[in-house]
Amino acid sequence: AQSVTQPDIHITVSEGASLELRCNYSYGATPYLFWYVQSPGQGLQLLLKYFSGDTLVQGIKGFEAEFKRSQSSFNLRKPSVHWSDAAEYFCAVLSGGKLIFGQGTELSVKP
Amino acid sequence: SAVISQKPSRDICQRGTSLTIQCQVDSQVTMMFWYRQQPGQSLTLIATANQGSEATYESGFVIDKFPISRPNLTFSTLTVSNMSPEDSSIYLCSVRDRGLHYGYTFGSGTRLTVV
């Protein structure tokens, strides 16, 4: 069955430091992959998605993600984290027209 | 991208009662989805709401507990029936969004507490 794993439940980084959130997927064919962010008390906002083509995907708010088929990964990165980036981040794979979500990674940002 | 209005944003309900959540989209969409997010958990798909036909439910979710209506291409409702404290969750609707090049847009959610 298709699945998404986010190995890190909680990550804390200092403001201005770089960030990488891990996502591994299990999917037979070429996956359609997504990263969403959920701020406290809010719905989900799409950061970026990968359908095909260039494996490095640029998103909103300065985020990017790289699709690596050999590693079954789609890690999210940001070169310099801002305090407003503190939120829950979800990786998802599209399967049968439906999104399957990972467990999420909670990001805390230290001043 | 599509704009989704979801109502109510939050509610506190007595056990044994029912709550109907509304999802209004500002453009016509083929498929609408309902998710549940239990406290501290990820999102789980409840059902896919299809216009003109019955909703398609995921394993573990049944129509008697979560009846869904989809009267047109811009509106859907999810009812949480005969509620118990275990139904306390955030419920979100979602649509496949052509404006996002087929990303999926989510409503802001309904935070439900059952007491």
Tab-separated table of C-alpha atoms in Angstrom, chain A:
chain	number	residue	atom	x	y	z
A	1	ALA	CA	0.000	0.000	0.000
A	2	GLN	CA	1.106	3.505	-0.686
A	3	SER	CA	2.402	5.351	2.335
A	4	VAL	CA	4.363	8.341	3.485
A	5	THR	CA	6.763	8.422	6.405
A	6	GLN	CA	8.026	11.507	8.148
A	7	PRO	CA	10.682	10.187	10.518
A	8	ASP	CA	10.958	13.314	12.647
A	9	ILE	CA	7.996	14.103	14.887
A	10	HIS	CA	9.466	17.309	16.220
A	11	ILE	CA	12.396	19.466	15.110
A	12	THR	CA	13.767	22.611	16.708
A	13	VAL	CA	16.007	24.984	14.775
A	14	SER	CA	17.406	28.412	15.525
A	15	GLU	CA	16.102	31.372	13.615
A	16	GLY	CA	18.307	31.976	10.592
A	17	ALA	CA	19.547	28.385	10.485
A	18	SER	CA	18.876	26.055	7.592
A	19	LEU	CA	16.101	23.483	7.705
A	20	GLU	CA	15.535	20.073	6.196
A	21	LEU	CA	12.391	18.031	6.876
A	22	ARG	CA	12.478	14.440	5.763
A	23	CYS	CA	9.823	12.572	3.834
A	24	ASN	CA	9.988	9.036	2.479
A	25	TYR	CA	7.303	7.498	0.327
A	26	SER	CA	6.283	4.066	-0.740
A	27	TYR	CA	4.708	4.065	-4.172
A	28	GLY	CA	4.972	1.758	-7.167
A	29	ALA	CA	4.939	4.261	-9.999
A	30	THR	CA	6.113	7.846	-10.357
A	31	PRO	CA	4.595	9.567	-7.348
A	32	TYR	CA	2.821	12.880	-7.173
A	33	LEU	CA	4.153	14.446	-3.970
A	34	PHE	CA	3.115	17.432	-1.892
A	35	TRP	CA	4.247	19.433	1.108
A	36	TYR	CA	1.692	21.293	3.204
A	37	VAL	CA	2.056	23.565	6.213
A	38	GLN	CA	-0.481	23.942	9.007
A	39	SER	CA	-0.095	26.883	11.341
A	40	PRO	CA	-1.752	26.647	14.761
A	41	GLY	CA	-5.525	26.785	14.435
A	42	GLN	CA	-5.348	26.996	10.660
A	43	GLY	CA	-6.128	24.813	7.688
A	44	LEU	CA	-3.481	23.410	5.374
A	45	GLN	CA	-1.572	25.534	2.894
A	46	LEU	CA	0.181	24.015	-0.096
A	47	LEU	CA	3.902	24.811	-0.098
A	48	LEU	CA	4.903	22.934	-3.236
A	49	LYS	CA	4.241	19.839	-5.282
A	50	TYR	CA	6.085	17.478	-7.594
A	51	PHE	CA	4.394	15.819	-10.527
A	52	SER	CA	7.253	15.284	-13.007
A	53	GLY	CA	10.201	17.021	-14.620
A	54	ASP	CA	12.814	18.910	-12.672
A	55	THR	CA	13.474	17.080	-9.431
A	56	LEU	CA	14.161	20.291	-7.514
A	57	VAL	CA	10.874	22.053	-6.882
A	58	GLN	CA	10.517	25.623	-5.714
A	59	GLY	CA	7.598	26.577	-3.534
A	60	ILE	CA	6.183	29.490	-1.631
A	61	LYS	CA	7.741	31.177	1.395
A	62	GLY	CA	11.273	30.305	0.253
A	63	PHE	CA	10.830	26.532	0.539
A	64	GLU	CA	12.136	23.977	-1.906
A	65	ALA	CA	12.057	20.191	-2.088
A	66	GLU	CA	14.078	17.631	-3.976
A	67	PHE	CA	12.646	14.422	-5.366
A	68	LYS	CA	15.113	11.535	-5.200
A	69	ARG	CA	13.728	8.386	-6.725
A	70	SER	CA	16.733	6.278	-5.690
A	71	GLN	CA	16.090	7.146	-2.051
A	72	SER	CA	12.274	7.315	-2.263
A	73	SER	CA	12.531	10.715	-0.652
A	74	PHE	CA	11.058	14.165	-1.057
A	75	ASN	CA	12.756	16.308	1.591
A	76	LEU	CA	11.727	19.881	2.242
A	77	ARG	CA	14.411	22.528	2.711
A	78	LYS	CA	14.756	26.173	3.546
A	79	PRO	CA	18.108	27.975	3.717
A	80	SER	CA	17.173	30.369	6.510
A	81	VAL	CA	14.281	29.777	8.879
A	82	HIS	CA	12.112	32.603	10.187
A	83	TRP	CA	10.193	32.546	13.466
A	84	SER	CA	6.947	32.575	11.454
A	85	ASP	CA	7.870	29.187	9.960
A	86	ALA	CA	6.996	27.492	13.265
A	87	ALA	CA	4.153	25.157	12.314
A	88	GLU	CA	3.263	21.562	11.479
A	89	TYR	CA	4.494	20.276	8.129
A	90	PHE	CA	2.878	17.418	6.263
A	91	CYS	CA	4.197	15.436	3.332
A	92	ALA	CA	1.617	13.682	1.152
A	93	VAL	CA	1.442	11.372	-1.841
A	94	LEU	CA	-1.414	11.196	-4.314
A	95	SER	CA	-2.816	7.692	-4.635
A	96	GLY	CA	-5.954	6.803	-6.546
A	97	GLY	CA	-6.974	10.446	-6.681
A	98	LYS	CA	-6.660	10.824	-2.916
A	99	LEU	CA	-3.983	12.357	-0.736
A	100	ILE	CA	-2.247	10.116	1.770
A	101	PHE	CA	-0.505	12.100	4.473
A	102	GLY	CA	2.508	11.442	6.619
A	103	GLN	CA	2.309	11.860	10.378
A	104	GLY	CA	3.637	15.378	10.241
A	105	THR	CA	6.692	17.143	11.634
A	106	GLU	CA	6.264	19.907	14.150
A	107	LEU	CA	8.800	22.673	13.672
A	108	SER	CA	9.790	24.929	16.537
A	109	VAL	CA	12.017	27.956	15.953
A	110	LYS	CA	14.332	29.263	18.669
A	111	PRO	CA	15.107	32.984	18.770
